[in-house]
mmCIF file of C-alpha atoms in Angstrom:
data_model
loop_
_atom_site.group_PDB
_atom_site.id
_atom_site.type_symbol
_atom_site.label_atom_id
_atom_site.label_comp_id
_atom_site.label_asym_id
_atom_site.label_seq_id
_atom_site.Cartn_x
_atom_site.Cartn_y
_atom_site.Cartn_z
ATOM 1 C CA UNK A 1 98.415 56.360 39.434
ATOM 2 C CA UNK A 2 95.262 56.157 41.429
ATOM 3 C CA UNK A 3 94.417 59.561 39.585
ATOM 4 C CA UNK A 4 94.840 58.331 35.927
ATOM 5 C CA UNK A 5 92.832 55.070 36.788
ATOM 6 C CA UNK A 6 89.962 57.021 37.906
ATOM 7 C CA UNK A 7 90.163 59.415 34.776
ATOM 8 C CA UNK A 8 90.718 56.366 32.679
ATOM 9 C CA UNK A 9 87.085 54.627 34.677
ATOM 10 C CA UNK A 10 85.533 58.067 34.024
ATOM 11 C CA UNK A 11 85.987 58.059 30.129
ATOM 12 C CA UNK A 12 85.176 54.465 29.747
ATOM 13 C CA UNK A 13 81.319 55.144 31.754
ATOM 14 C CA UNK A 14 80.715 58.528 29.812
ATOM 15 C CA UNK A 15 81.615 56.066 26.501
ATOM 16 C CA UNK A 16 79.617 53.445 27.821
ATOM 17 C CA UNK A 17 76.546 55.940 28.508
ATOM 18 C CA UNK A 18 77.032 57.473 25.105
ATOM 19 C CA UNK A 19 77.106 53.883 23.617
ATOM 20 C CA UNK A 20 74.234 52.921 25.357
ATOM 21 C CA UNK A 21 71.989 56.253 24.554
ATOM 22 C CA UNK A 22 72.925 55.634 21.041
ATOM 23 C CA UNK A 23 71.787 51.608 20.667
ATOM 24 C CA UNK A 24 68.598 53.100 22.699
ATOM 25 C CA UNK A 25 68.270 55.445 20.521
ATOM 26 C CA UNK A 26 68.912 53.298 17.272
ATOM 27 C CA UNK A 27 66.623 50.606 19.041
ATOM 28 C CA UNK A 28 63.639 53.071 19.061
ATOM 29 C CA UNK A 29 64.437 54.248 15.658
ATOM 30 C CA UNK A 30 64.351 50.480 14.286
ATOM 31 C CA UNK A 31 61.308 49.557 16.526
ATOM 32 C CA UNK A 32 59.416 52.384 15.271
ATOM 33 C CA UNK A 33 60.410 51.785 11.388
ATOM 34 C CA UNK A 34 59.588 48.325 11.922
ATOM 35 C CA UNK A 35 56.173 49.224 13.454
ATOM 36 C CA UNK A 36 55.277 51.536 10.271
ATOM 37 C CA UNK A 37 56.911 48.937 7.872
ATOM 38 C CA UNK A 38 54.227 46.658 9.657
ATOM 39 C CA UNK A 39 51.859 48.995 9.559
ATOM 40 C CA UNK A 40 51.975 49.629 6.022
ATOM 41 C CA UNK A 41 52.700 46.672 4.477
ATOM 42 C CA UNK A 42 50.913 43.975 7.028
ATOM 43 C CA UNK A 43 48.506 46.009 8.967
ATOM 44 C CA UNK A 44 47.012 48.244 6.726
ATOM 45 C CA UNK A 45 46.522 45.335 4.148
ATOM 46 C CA UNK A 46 44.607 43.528 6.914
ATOM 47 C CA UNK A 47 42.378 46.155 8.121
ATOM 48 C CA UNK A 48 41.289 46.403 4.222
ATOM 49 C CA UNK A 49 41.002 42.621 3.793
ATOM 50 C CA UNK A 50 38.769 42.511 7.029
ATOM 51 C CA UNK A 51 36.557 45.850 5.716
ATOM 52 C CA UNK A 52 36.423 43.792 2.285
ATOM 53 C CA UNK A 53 35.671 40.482 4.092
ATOM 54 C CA UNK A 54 32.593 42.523 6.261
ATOM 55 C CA UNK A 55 30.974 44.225 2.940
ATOM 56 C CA UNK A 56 30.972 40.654 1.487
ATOM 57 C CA UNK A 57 29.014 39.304 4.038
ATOM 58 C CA UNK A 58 26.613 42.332 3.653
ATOM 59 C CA UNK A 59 25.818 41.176 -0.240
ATOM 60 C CA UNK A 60 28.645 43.450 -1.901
ATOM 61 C CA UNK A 61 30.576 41.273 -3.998
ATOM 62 C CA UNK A 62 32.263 43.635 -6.668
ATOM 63 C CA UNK A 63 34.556 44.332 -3.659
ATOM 64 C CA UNK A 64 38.649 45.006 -4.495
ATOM 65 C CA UNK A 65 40.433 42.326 -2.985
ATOM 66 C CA UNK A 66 44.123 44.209 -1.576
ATOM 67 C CA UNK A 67 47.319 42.393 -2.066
ATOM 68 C CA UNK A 68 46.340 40.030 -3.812
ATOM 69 C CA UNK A 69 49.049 40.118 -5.903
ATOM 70 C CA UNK A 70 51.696 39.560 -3.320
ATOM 71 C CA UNK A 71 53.734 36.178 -3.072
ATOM 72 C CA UNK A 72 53.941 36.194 0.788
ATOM 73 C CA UNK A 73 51.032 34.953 3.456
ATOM 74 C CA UNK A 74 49.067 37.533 3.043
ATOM 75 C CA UNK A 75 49.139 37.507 -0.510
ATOM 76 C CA UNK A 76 48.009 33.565 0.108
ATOM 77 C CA UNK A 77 45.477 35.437 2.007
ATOM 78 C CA UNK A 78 44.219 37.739 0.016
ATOM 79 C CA UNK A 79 44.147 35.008 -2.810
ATOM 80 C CA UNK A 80 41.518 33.018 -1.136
ATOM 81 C CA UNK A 81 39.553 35.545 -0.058
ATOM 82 C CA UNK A 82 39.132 36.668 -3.749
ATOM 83 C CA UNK A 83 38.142 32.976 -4.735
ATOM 84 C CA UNK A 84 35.631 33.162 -2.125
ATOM 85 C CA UNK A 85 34.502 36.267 -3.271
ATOM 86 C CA UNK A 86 34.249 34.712 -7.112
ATOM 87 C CA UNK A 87 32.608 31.851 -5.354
ATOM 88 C CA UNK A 88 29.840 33.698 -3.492
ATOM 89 C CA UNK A 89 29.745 35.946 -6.581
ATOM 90 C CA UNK A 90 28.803 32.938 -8.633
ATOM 91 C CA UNK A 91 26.734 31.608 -6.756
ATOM 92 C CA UNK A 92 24.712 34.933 -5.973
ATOM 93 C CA UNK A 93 24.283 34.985 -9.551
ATOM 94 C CA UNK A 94 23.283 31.184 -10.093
ATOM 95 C CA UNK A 95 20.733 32.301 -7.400
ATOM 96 C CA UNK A 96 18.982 34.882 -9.445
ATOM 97 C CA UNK A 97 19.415 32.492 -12.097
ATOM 98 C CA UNK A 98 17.350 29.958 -10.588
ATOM 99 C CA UNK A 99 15.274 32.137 -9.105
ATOM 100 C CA UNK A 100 14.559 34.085 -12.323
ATOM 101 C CA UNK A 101 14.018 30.634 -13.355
ATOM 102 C CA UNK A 102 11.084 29.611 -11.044
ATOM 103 C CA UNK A 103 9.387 32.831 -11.199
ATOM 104 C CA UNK A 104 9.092 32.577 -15.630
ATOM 105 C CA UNK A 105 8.062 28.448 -14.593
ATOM 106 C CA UNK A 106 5.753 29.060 -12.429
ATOM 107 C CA UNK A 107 4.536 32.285 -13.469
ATOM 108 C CA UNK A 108 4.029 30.388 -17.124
ATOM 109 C CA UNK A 109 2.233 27.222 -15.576
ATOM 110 C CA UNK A 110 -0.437 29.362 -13.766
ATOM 111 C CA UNK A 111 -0.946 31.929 -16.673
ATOM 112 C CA UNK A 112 -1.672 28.523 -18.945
ATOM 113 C CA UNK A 113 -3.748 27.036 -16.414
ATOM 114 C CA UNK A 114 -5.820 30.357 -15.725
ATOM 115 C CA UNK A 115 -6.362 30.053 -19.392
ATOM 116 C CA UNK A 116 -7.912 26.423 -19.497
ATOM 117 C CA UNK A 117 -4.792 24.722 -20.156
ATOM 118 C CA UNK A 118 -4.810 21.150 -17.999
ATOM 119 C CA UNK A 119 -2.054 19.692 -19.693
ATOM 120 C CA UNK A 120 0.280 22.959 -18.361
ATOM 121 C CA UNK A 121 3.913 21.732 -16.556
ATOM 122 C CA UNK A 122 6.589 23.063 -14.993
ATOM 123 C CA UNK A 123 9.156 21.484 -17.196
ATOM 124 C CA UNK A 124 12.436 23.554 -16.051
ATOM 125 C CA UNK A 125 15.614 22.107 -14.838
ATOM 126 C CA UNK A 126 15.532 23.417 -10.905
ATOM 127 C CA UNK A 127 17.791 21.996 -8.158
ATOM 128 C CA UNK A 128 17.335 21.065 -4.362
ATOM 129 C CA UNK A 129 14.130 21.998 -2.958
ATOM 130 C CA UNK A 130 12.509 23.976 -5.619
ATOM 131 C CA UNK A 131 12.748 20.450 -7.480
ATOM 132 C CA UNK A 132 10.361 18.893 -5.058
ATOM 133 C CA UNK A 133 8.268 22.207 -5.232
ATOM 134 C CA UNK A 134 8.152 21.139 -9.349
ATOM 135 C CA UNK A 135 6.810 18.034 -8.435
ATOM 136 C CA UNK A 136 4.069 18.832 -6.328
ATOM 137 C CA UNK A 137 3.158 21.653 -8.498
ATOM 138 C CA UNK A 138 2.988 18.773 -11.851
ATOM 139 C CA UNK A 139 1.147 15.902 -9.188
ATOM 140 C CA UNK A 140 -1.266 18.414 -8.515
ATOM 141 C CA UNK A 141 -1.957 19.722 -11.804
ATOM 142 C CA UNK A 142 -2.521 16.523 -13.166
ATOM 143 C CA UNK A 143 -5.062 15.537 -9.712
ATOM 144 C CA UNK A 144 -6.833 18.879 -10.734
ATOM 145 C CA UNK A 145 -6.746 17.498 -14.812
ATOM 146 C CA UNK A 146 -8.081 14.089 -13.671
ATOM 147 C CA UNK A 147 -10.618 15.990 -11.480
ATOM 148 C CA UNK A 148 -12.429 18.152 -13.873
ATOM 149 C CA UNK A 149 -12.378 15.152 -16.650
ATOM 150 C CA UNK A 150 -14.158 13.619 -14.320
ATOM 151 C CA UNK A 151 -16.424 16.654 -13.149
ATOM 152 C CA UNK A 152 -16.517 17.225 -17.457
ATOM 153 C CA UNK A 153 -18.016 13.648 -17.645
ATOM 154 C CA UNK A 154 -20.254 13.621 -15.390
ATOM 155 C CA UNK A 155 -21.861 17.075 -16.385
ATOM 156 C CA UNK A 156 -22.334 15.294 -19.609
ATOM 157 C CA UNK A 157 -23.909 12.352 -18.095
ATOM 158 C CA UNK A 158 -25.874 14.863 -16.076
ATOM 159 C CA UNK A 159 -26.875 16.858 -19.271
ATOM 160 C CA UNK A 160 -27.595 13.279 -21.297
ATOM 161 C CA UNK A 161 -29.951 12.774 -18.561
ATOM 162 C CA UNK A 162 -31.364 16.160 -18.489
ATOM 163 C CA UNK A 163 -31.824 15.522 -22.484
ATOM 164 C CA UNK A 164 -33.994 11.741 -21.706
ATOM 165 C CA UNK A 165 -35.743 13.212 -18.548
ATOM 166 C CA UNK A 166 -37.281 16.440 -21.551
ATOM 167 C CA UNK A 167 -37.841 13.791 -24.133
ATOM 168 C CA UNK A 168 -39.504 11.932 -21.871
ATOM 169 C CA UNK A 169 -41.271 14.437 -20.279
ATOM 170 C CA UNK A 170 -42.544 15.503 -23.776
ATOM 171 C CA UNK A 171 -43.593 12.246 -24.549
ATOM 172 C CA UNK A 172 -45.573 11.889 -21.265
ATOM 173 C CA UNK A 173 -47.006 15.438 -22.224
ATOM 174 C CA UNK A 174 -48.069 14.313 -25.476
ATOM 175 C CA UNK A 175 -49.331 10.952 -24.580
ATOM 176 C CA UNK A 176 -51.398 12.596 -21.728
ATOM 177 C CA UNK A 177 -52.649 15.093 -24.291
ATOM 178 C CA UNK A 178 -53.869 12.198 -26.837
ATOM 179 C CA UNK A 179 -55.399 10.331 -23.657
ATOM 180 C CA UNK A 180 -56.978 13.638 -22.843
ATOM 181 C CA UNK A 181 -58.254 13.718 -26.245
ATOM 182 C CA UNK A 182 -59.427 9.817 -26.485
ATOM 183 C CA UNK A 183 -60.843 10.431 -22.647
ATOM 184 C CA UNK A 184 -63.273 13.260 -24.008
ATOM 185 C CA UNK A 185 -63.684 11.219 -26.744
ATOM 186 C CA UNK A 186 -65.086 8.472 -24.439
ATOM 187 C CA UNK A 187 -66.770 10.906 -22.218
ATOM 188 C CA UNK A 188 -68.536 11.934 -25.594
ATOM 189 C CA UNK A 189 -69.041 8.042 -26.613
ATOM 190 C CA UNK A 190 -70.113 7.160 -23.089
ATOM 191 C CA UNK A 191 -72.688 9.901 -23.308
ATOM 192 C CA UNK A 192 -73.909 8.929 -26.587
ATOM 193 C CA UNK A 193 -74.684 5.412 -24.908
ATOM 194 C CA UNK A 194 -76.036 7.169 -21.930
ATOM 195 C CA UNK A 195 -78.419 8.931 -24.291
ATOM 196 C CA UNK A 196 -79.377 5.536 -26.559
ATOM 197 C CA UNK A 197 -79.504 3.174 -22.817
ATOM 198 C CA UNK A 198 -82.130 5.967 -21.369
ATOM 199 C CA UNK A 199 -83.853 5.748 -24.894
ATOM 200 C CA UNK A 200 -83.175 2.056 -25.034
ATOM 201 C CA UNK A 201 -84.533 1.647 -21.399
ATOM 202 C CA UNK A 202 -87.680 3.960 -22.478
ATOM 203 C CA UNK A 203 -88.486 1.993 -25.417
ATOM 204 C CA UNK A 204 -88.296 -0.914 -23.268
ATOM 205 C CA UNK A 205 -91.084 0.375 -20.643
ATOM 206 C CA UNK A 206 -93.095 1.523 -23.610
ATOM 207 C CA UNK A 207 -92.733 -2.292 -25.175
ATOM 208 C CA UNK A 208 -93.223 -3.592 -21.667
ATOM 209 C CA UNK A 209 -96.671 -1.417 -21.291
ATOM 210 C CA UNK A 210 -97.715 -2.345 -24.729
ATOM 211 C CA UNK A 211 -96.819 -6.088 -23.943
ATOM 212 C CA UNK A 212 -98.707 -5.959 -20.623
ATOM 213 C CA UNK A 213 -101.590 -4.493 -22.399
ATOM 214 C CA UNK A 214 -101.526 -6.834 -24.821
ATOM 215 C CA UNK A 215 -101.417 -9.794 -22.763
ATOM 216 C CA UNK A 216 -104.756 -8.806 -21.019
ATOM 217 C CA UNK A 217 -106.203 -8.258 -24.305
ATOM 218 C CA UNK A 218 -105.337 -11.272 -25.177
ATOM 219 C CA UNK A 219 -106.691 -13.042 -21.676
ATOM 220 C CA UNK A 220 -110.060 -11.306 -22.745
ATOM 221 C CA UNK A 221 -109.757 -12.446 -25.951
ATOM 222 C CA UNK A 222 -109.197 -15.546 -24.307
ATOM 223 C CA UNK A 223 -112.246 -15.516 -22.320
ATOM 224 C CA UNK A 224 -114.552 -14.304 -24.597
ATOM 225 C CA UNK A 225 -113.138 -16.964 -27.057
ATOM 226 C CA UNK A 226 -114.412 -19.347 -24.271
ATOM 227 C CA UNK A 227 -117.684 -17.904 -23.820
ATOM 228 C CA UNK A 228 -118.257 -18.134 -27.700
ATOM 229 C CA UNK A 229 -117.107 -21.985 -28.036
ATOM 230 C CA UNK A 230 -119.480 -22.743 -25.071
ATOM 231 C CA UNK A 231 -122.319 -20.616 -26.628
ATOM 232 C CA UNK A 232 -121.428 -22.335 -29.840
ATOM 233 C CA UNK A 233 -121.326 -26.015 -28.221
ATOM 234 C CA UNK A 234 -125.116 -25.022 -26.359
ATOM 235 C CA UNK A 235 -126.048 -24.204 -30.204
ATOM 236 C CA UNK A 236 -124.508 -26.976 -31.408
ATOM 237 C CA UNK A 237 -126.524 -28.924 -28.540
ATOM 238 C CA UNK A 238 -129.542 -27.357 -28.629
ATOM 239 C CA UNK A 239 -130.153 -28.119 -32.564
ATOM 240 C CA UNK A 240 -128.733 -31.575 -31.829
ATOM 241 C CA UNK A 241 -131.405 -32.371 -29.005
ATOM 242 C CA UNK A 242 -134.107 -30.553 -31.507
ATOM 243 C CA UNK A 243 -133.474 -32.858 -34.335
ATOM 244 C CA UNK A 244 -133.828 -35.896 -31.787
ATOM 245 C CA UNK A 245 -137.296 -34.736 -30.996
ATOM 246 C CA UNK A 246 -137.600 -34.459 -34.279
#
């Protein structure tokens, strides 16, 4: 009895071992199907969602989004990485937009302005900062306008005054030429009446000599005038007296 028992305990361990080398075995076999079922269809996926989500980041956006299409997590997954992707896409594009934008502004408002053109704006729609950079740009356009009016009126000022100080001048030149001509003219005049004052002043000694020379003529005259009315009054005596002896 002993015997059978032990045969019996024999066959149920070698069924036991068999049993438990098979589940092993079977364990192995579903762990490893499992790990390539994960590998395929939740790994893999991954690996190229993370490769996709890198070359993003780098500036690629006309990157394949994987599984996308799938209805589990990692479809979810996959579905918001590809709106990001449209996102960043968009806005990489509304980028070059705006800066396409700028450049044709700007480049437009300078090209006028090198030309002359004061009254040139930036008159394009830009956003966030560039829209203070349009606003500084149009203030000082319109300082640099108010400037050169302002430089523009006074170099007309300057050349009104330029204009007055030449007719002036030539009026100073020509009345300084007609004094020039009326000063010889009285240097001339004054000469003239140099001349006739010396002749004048000659003829004046001459009539001064003759009226010297007359006046002691006439004081001899005088005295001999004298010596004849005394003469005559001893005559005039004389015969008197002779009559009274008479």
């Amino acid at each position: 009895h002993v015997g059978v028992v032990s045969r019996e305990a024999d066959e149920v361990a070698t069924l036991a071992s068999i049993l438990l080398a098979v589940t092993v075995s079977a364990t192995l076999v579903l762990v490893v199907a499992i790990g390539v079922v994960c590998r395929r269809y939740l790994v893999t996926p991954l690996l190229i969602l993370v490769d996709a989500l890198r070359r993003m980041t780098s500036g690629q956006m006309d990157v394949a989004i994987p599984a996308s299409d799938r209805r589990d997590e990692l479809g979810q997954l996959a579905g918001a990485t590809q709106a990001l992707r449209d996102q960043l896409a968009a806005a990489e594009r509304a980028k070059e937009e705006q800066t396409t934008l700028i450049v044709d502004s700007f480049g437009k408002a300078l090209a006028r302005l090198a030309e002359g053109d004061m009254v040139a704006r930036i008159d394009a729609d830009l956003t966030g900062p560039f829209a203070t950079i349009q606003s500084d740009f149009n203030a000082a356009v319109t300082s640099l306008q108010m400037t050169l009016t302002s430089v523009k009126e006074a170099a007309s000022s300057i050349n009104n005054g330029a204009g007055d100080i030449r007719q002036a001048s030539d009026d100073l030149s020509q009345r300084t030429e007609q004094q020039a001509a009326s000063l010889e003219e009285t240097a001339s005049s004054m000469e003239q009446l140099t001349g006739t004052v010396r002749q004048n002043a000659d003829n004046a000694r001459q009539a001064s000599g003759l009226a010297a020379n007359a006046d002691r003529k006439s004081t001899r005259l005088n005295s001999s005038h004298g010596y004849i009315s005394y003469a005559v009054f001893c005559l005039k005596k004389q015969e008197k007296h002779g009559d009274y002896h008479k």
